[in-house]
Coordinates of C-alpha atoms in Angstrom, one line a residue:
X7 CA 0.0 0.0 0.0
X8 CA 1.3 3.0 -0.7
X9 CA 1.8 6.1 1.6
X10 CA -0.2 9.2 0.4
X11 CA 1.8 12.7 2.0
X12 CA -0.8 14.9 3.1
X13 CA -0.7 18.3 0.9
X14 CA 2.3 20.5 1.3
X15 CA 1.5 24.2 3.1
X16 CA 2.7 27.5 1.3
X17 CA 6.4 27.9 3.4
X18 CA 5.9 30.1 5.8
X19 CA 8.7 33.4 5.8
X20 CA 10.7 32.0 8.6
X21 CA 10.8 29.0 6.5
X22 CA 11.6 30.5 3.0
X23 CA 14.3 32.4 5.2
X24 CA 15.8 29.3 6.9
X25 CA 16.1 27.4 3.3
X26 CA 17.6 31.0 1.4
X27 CA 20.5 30.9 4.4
X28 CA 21.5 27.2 3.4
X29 CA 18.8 25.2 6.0
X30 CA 17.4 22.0 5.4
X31 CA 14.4 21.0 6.2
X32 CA 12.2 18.3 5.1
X33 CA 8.4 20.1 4.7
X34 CA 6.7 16.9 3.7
X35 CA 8.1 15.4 7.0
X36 CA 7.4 18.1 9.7
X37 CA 5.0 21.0 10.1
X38 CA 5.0 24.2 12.6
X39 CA 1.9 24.3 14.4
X40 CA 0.5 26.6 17.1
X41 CA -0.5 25.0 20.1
X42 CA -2.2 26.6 23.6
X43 CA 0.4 28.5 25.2
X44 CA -0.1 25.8 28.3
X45 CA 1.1 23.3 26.3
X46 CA 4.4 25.1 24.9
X47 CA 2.8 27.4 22.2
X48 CA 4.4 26.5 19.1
X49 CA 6.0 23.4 18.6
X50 CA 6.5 21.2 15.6
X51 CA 4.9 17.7 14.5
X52 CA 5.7 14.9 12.2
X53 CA 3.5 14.5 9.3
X54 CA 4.7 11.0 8.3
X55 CA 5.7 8.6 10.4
X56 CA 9.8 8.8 10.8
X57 CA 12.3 6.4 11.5
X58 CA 15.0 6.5 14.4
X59 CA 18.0 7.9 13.0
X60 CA 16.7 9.8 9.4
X61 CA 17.5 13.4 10.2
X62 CA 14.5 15.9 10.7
X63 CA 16.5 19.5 9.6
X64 CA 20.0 20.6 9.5
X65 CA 21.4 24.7 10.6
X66 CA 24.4 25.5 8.8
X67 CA 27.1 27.0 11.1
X68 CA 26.9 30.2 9.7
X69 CA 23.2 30.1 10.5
X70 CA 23.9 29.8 14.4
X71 CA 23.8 33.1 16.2
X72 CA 26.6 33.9 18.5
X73 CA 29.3 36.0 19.2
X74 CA 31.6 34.4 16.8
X75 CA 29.3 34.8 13.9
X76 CA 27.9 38.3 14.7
X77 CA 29.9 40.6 13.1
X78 CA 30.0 43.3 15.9
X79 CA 32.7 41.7 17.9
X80 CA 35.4 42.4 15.0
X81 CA 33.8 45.7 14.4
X82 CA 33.8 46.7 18.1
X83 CA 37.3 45.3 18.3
X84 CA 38.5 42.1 19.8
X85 CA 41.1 43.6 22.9
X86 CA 38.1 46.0 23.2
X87 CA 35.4 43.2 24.0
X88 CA 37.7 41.4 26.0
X89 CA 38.6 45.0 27.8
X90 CA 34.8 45.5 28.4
X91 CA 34.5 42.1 29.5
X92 CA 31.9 41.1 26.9
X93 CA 33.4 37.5 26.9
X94 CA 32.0 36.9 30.5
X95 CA 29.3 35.4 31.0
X96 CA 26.2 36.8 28.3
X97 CA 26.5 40.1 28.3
X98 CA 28.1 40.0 24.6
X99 CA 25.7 37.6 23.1
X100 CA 22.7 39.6 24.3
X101 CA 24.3 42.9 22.9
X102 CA 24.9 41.0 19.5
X103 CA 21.3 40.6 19.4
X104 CA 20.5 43.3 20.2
X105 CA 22.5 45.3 17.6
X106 CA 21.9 42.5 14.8
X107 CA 17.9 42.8 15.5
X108 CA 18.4 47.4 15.3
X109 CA 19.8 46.4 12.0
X110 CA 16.9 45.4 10.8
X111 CA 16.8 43.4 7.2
X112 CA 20.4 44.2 7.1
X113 CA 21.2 41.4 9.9
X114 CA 21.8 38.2 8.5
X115 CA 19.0 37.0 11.2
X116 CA 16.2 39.2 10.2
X117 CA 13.8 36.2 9.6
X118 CA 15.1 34.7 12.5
X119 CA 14.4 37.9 14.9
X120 CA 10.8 38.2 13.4
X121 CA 9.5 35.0 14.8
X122 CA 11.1 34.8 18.6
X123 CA 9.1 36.0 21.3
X124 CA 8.2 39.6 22.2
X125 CA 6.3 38.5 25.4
X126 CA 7.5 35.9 28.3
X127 CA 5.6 34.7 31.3
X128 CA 8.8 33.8 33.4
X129 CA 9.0 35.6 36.9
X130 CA 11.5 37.8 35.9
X131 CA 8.4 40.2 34.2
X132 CA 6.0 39.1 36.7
X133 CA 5.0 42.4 39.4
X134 CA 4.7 42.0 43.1
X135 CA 2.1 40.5 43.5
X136 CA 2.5 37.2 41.2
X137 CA 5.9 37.2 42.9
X138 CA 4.4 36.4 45.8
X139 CA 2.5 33.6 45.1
X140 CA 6.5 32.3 45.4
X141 CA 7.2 33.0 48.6
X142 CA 9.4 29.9 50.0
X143 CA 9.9 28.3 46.4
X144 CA 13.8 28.4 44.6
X145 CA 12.5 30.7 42.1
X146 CA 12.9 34.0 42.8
X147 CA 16.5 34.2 44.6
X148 CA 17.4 32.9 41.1
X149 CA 15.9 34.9 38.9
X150 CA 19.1 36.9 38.5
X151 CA 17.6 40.5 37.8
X152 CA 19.7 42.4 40.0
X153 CA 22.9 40.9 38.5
X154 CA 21.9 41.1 35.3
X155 CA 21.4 44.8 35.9
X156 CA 24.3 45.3 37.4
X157 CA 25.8 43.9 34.3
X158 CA 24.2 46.2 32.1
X159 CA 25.0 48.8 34.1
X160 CA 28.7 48.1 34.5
X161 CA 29.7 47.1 30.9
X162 CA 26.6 46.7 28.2
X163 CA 25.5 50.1 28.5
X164 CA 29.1 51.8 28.9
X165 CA 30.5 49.7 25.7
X166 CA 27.4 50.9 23.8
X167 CA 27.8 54.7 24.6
X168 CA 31.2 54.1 24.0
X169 CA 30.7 53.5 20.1
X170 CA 28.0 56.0 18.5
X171 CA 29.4 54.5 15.4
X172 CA 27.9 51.2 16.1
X173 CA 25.3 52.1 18.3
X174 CA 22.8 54.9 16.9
X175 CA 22.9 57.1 19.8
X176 CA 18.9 58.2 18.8
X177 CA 18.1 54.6 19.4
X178 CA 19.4 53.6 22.4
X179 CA 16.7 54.2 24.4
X180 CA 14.4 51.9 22.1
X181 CA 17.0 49.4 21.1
X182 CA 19.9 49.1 23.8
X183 CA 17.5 49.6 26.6
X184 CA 17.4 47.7 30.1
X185 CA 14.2 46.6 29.3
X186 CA 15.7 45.0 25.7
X187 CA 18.5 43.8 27.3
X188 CA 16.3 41.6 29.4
X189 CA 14.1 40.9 26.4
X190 CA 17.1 39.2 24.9
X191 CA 18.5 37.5 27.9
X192 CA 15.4 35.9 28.4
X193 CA 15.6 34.4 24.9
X194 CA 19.1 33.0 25.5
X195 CA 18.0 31.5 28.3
X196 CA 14.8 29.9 27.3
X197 CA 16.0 29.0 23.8
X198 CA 19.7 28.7 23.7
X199 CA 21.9 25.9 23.0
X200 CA 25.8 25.0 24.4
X201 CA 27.7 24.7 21.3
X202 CA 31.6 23.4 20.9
X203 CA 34.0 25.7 20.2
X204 CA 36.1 25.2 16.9
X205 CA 39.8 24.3 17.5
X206 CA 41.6 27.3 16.6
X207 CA 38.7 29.5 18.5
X208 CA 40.8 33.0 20.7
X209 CA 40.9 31.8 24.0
X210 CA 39.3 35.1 25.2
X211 CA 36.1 34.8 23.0
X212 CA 33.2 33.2 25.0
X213 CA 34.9 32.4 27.6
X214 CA 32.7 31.6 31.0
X215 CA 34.4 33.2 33.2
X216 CA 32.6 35.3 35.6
X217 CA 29.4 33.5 34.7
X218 CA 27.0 34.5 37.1
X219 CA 23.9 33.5 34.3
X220 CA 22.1 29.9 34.4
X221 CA 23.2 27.6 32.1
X222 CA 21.6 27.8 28.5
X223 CA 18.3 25.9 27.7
X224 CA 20.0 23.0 25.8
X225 CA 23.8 22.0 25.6
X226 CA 25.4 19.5 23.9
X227 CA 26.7 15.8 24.8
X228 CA 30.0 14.3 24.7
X229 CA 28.9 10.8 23.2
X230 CA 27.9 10.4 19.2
X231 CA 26.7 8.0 17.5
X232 CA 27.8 8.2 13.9
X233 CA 28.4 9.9 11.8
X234 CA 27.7 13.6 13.7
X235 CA 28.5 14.2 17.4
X236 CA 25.6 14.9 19.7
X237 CA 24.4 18.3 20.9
X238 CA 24.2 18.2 24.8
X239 CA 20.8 18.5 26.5
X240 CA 22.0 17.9 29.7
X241 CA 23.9 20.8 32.0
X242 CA 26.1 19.2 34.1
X243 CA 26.9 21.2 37.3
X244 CA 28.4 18.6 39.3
X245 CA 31.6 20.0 39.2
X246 CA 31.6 23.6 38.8
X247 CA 34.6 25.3 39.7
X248 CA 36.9 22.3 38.6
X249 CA 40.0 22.5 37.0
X250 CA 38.1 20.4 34.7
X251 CA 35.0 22.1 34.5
X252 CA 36.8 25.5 33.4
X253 CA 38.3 23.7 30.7
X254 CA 35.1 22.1 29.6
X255 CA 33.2 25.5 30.0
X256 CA 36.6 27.4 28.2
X257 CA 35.5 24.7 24.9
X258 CA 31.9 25.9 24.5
X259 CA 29.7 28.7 23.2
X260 CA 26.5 29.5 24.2
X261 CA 24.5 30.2 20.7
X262 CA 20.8 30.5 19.3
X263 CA 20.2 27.5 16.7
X264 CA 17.1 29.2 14.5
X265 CA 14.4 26.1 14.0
X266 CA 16.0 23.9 16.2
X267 CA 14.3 25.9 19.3
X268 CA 11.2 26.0 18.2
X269 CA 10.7 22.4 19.6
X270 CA 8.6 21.8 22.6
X271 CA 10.0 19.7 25.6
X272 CA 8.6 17.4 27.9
X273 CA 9.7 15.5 31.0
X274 CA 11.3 12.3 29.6
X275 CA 9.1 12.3 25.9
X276 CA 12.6 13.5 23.7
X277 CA 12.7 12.0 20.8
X278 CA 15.2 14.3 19.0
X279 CA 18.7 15.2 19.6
X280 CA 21.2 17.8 18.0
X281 CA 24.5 16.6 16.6
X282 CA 27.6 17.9 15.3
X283 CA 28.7 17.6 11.9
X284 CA 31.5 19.4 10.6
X285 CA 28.8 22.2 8.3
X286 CA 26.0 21.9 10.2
X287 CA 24.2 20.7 13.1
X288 CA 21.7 18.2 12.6
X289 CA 18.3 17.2 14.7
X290 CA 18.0 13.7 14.3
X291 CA 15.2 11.4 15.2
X292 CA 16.3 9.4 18.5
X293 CA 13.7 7.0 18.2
X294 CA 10.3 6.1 15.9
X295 CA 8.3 9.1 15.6
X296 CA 4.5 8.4 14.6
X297 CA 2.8 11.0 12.1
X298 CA 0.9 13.3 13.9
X299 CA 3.2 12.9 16.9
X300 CA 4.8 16.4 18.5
X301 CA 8.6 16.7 18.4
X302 CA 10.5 16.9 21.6
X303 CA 13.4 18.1 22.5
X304 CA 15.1 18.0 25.9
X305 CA 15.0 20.5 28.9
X306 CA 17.4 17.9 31.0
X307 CA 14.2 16.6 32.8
X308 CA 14.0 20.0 34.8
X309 CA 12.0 20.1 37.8
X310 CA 9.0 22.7 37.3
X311 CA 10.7 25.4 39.4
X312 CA 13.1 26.0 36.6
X313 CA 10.8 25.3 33.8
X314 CA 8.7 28.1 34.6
X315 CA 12.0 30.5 35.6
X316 CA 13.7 29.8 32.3
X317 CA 10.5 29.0 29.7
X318 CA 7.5 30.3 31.4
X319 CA 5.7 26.5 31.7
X320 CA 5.2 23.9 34.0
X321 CA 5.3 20.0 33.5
X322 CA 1.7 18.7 34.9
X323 CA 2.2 15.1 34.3
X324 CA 0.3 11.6 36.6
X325 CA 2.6 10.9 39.4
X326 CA 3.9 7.3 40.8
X327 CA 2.2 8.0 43.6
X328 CA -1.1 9.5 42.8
X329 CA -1.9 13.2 41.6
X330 CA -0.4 15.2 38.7
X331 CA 3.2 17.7 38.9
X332 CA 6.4 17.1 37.4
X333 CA 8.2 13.5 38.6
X334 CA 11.7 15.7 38.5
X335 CA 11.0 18.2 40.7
X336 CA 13.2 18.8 43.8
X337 CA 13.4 21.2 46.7
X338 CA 16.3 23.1 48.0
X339 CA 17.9 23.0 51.4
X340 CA 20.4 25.4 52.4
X341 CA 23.2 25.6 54.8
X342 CA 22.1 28.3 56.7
X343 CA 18.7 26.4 57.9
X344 CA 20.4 23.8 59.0
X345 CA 23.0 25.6 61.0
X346 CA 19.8 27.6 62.4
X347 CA 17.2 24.3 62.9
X348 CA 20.1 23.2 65.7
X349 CA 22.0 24.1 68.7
X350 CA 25.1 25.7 66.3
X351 CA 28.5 25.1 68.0
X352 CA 30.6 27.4 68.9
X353 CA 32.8 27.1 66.1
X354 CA 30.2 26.4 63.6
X355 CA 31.7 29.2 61.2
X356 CA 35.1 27.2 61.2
X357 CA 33.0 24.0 60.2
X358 CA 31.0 25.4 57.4
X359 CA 34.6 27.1 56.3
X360 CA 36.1 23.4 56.1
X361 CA 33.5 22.3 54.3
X362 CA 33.6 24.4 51.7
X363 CA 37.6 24.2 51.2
X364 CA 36.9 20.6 50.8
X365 CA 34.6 21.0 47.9
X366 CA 31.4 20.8 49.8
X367 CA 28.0 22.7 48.6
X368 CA 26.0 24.9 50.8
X369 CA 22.7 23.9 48.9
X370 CA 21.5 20.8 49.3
X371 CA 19.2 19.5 46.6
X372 CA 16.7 17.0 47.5
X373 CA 14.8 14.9 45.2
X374 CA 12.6 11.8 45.1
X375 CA 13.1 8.4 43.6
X376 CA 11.0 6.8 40.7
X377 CA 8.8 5.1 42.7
X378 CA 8.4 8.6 44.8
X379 CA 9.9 7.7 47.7
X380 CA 12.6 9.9 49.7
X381 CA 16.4 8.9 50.1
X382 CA 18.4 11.3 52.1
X383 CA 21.2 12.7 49.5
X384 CA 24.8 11.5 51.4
X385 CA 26.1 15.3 51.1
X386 CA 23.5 16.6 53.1
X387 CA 23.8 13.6 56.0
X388 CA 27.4 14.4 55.8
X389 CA 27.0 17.9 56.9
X390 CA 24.7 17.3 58.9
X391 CA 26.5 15.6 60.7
X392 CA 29.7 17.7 60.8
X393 CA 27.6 20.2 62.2
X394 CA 25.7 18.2 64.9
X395 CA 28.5 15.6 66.0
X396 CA 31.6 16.9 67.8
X397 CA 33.7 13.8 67.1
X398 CA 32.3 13.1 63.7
X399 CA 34.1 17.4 63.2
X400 CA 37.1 16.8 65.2
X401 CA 37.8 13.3 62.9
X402 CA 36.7 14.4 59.4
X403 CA 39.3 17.8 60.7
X404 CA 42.2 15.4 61.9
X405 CA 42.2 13.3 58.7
X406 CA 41.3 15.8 56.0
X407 CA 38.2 13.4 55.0
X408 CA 34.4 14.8 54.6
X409 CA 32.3 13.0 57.8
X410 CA 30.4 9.5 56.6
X411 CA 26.8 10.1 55.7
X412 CA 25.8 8.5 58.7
X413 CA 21.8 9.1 60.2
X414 CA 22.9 9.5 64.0
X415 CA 20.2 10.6 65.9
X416 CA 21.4 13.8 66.5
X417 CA 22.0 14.9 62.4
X418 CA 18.0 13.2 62.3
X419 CA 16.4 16.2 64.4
X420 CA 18.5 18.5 62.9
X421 CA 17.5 17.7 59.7
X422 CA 14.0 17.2 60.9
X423 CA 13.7 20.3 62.4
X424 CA 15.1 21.9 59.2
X425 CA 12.3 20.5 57.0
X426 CA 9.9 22.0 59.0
X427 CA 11.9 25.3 58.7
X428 CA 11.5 25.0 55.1
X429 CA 8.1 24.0 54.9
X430 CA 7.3 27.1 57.3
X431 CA 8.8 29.3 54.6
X432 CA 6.0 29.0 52.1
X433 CA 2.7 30.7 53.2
X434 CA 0.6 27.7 52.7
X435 CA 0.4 24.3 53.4
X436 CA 0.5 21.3 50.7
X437 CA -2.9 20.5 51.9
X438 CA -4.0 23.7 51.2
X439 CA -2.4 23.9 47.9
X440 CA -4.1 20.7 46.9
X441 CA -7.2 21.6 47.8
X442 CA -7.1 24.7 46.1
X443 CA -5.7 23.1 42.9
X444 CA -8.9 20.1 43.3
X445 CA -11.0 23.3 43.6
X446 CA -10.3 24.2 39.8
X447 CA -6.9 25.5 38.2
X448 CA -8.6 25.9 35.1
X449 CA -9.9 29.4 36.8
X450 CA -6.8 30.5 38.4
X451 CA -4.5 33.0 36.8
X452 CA -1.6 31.4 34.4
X453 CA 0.8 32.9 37.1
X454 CA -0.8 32.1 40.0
X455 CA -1.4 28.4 38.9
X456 CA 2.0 28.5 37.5
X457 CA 3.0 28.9 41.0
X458 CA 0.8 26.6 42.5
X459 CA 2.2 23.8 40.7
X460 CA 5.7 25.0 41.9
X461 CA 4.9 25.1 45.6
X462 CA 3.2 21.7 45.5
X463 CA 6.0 20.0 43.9
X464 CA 9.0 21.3 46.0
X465 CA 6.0 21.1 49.1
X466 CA 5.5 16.9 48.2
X467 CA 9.3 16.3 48.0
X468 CA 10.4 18.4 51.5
X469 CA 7.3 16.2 53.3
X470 CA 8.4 13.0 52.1
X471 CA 11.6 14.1 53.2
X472 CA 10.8 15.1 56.6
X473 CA 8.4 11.6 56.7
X474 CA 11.3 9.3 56.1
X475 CA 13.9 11.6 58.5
X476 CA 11.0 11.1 61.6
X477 CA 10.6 7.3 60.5
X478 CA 14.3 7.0 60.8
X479 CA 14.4 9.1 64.0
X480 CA 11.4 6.8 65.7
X481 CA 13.7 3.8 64.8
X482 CA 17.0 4.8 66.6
X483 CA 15.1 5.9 69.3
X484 CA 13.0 3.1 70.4
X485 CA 16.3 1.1 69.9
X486 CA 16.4 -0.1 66.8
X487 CA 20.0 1.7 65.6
X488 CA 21.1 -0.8 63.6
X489 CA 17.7 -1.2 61.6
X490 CA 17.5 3.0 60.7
X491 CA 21.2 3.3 59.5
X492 CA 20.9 0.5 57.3
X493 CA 17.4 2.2 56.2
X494 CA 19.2 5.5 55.6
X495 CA 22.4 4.1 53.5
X496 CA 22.2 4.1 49.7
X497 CA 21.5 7.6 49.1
X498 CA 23.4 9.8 46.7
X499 CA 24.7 13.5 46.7
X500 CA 21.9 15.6 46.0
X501 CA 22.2 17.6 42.6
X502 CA 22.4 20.9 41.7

């Protein structure tokens, strides 16, 4: 039987742009659609069915956007950037946009400009109020507006008075404004991908240093299969401040891929991946996709609280355990709530110093397992008990060795009393949440649900925390030691 292609659209302009600049992309195989705005807004689906491995479109690397293809670094000067510190961190991709978008249809990226967002519903443009409805949640101490100002401040703004030649002093105010600037920092971090750096790249260009900016919405993996080399969609922060790391993060550009960010993502339904080749980048189907099906791409898995900081959304998916949220979300547990949910030692500022020489974190992330159940993360234990255990201190001092993750009783009401901390900082309870989302999100404001769904998922992972630290607690103190250590071993360091 043969296979009859549905009829082929007129190209849309962002299309007809894409394929004049040297992109390839197979119309009779995908489509652009618009979806509801609470399920990604526009996204892309196959119209046949395509096989695991067949490629879906390819950018050439001329087509990415960064500050290695944007002209302005060369014309500003290359010791000038660097002098300006426009290689740290985003500040000189975001002014790249910026200038190539006042440019107009003289930008190489016109087409591309015309169809990326004007609007975002991430916090950072939400007012007072909707902030609130965060209280307690990760979200807004990372939301990065006052450093990003300060940024702007400091070097966008000076570099950009600095050259009238380049920068229309009569459009400043509507092109090279704060309020741009954050415009185009959102972009980069809602549709941005971590690209390799070419061999013979200046060592100054791009360079991370002084990165005080999330990582960028997709990166790019080490493994390939053949023949192209995989575009990473996992940010690996792990070892941050590494010899390594720098290295690693020295090797990479953070770029806008046109096409390929207009895919949707959802928690654990990729089915596309980037890869390198050496004139492109290719998105290539990572398993069968069925016509009709959307295309995803990969967000890492992100728990909802960065979903909705970077991209504005929220995963509402069925849970192991009953109810709907995203199965990735975690909760945060800082170093300071700990120190404050105990009787702190005297020399409690000399432990938390040690800790940190030796490579220790002072947030702790917590998370739950597949089947939804809580494992306490062996970093957090370990501090725990460096803070709540004289001799576990005075030994992990003595032989230069972090403390064992062990669940002593006193690290258990330390850490149980600090859950309760935590859940104290919100300004609702889970139950209440619940109730109010069984009462009807479909009414609630997009922010305020937004929210919501963010409170209730970091809310459910602190309580079954705090439920498996009393557990444990009840065991070692009705004498059964032995039984609540061995319950408490396995766990892993929590990730950030």
């Amino acid at each position: 039987m043969s296979l009859t292609q549905p009829p082929l659209p007129e190209t849309p302009p962002f299309l007809a742009w894409f394929q004049a600049h040297g992109g390839q992309i197979d119309l009779a195989a995908i489509d652009i659609v618009a979806f509801p705005a609470a399920e990604g807004g526009r996204g892309v689906v196959a119209r046949v069915d395509i096989p695991e491995g067949q490629a879906v479109f390819a950018v050439p690397r001329a087509l990415v956007l960064s500050t290695r293809t944007s002209a302005l670094r060369a014309r500003f000067g290359v010791k000038e950037w660097a002098a300006a510190r426009l290689h740290e961190g985003w500040s000189g991709l975001i002014l790249c946009m910026m200038w190539e978008e006042a440019r107009g249809g003289a930008s190489e990226w016109a087409g591309y400009f015309e169809i990326l967002p004007t609007k975002f519903d991430t916090p950072m443009f939400w007012d007072a109020a909707d902030l609130a409805e965060l209280q307690g949640t990760a979200v807004v101490d990372k939301l990065g507006r006052e450093q990003a100002e300060k940024d702007y401040a400091e070097k966008v703004r000076p570099a950009i008075e600095s050259r009238p030649d380049l920068f229309d002093p009569a459009e400043v105010e509507a092109r090279y404004s704060l309020a741009v600037y954050h415009l185009q920092g959102s972009r980069i971090l809602s549709r941005s991908f971590t690209l390799q750096k070419d061999a013979d790249e200046d060592e100054d260009e791009d360079a991370g240093a002084g990165d005080t900016s999330v990582g960028s919405a997709m990166d790019v993996e080490a493994d390939a299969p053949a023949p192209a080399e995989e575009a990473h969609g996992e940010h690996d922060e792990d070892e941050e401040g590494s010899e390594d790391s720098d290295e690693e993060e020295d090797a990479v550009v953070v770029a806008m891929v046109p096409l390929a960010d207009m895919l949707n993502a959802r928690y654990q339904s990729e089915n596309v991946k980037l890869f390198y080749e050496p004139e492109c980048l290719k998105m290539i189907a990572t398993k069968p996709i069925k016509a009709g099906e959307q295309i995803w791409n990969t967000y890492q898995d992100l728990p909802n609280s960065e979903l909705l900081r970077g991209f504005g959304h929220v995963d509402w998916l069925p849970l192991p355990g009953g109810g709907h949220g995203n199965p990735g979300d975690v909760a945060e547990m800082r170093a300071d709530v700990l120190v404050k949910a105990g009787a702190a030692p005297a020399d409690v500022e000399a432990r938390i110093d040690w800790w940190l020489e030796e490579g220790g974190d002072d947030v702790f992330v917590l998370e739950l397992q597949e089947d939804g159940t809580a494992e306490l993360p062996e970093d957090l234990l370990a501090f725990t008990q460096l803070l709540a255990d004289d001799t576990a201190w005075a030994r992990a001092r003595d032989k230069g060795r972090m403390p064992k993750p062990v669940a002593s009783a006193p690290a258990l009401r330390v850490l149980h009393a600090a859950l309760g901390a935590r859940l104290g900082a919100y300004a609702t309870t889970l139950a209440e949440d619940t109730a109010r989302a069984a009462a009807g999100m479909g009414e609630m404001r997009t922010n305020a649900r937004h929210a919501l769904v963010v409170r209730m998922g970091e809310k459910r992972v602190l309580e079954a925390h705090r439920t498996r630290v009393g557990a444990l607690l009840s065991a070692l103190e009705g004498g059964g030691k032995r039984k609540a250590e061995a319950q408490a071993g396995g766990g892993k360091r929590g990730r950030r």
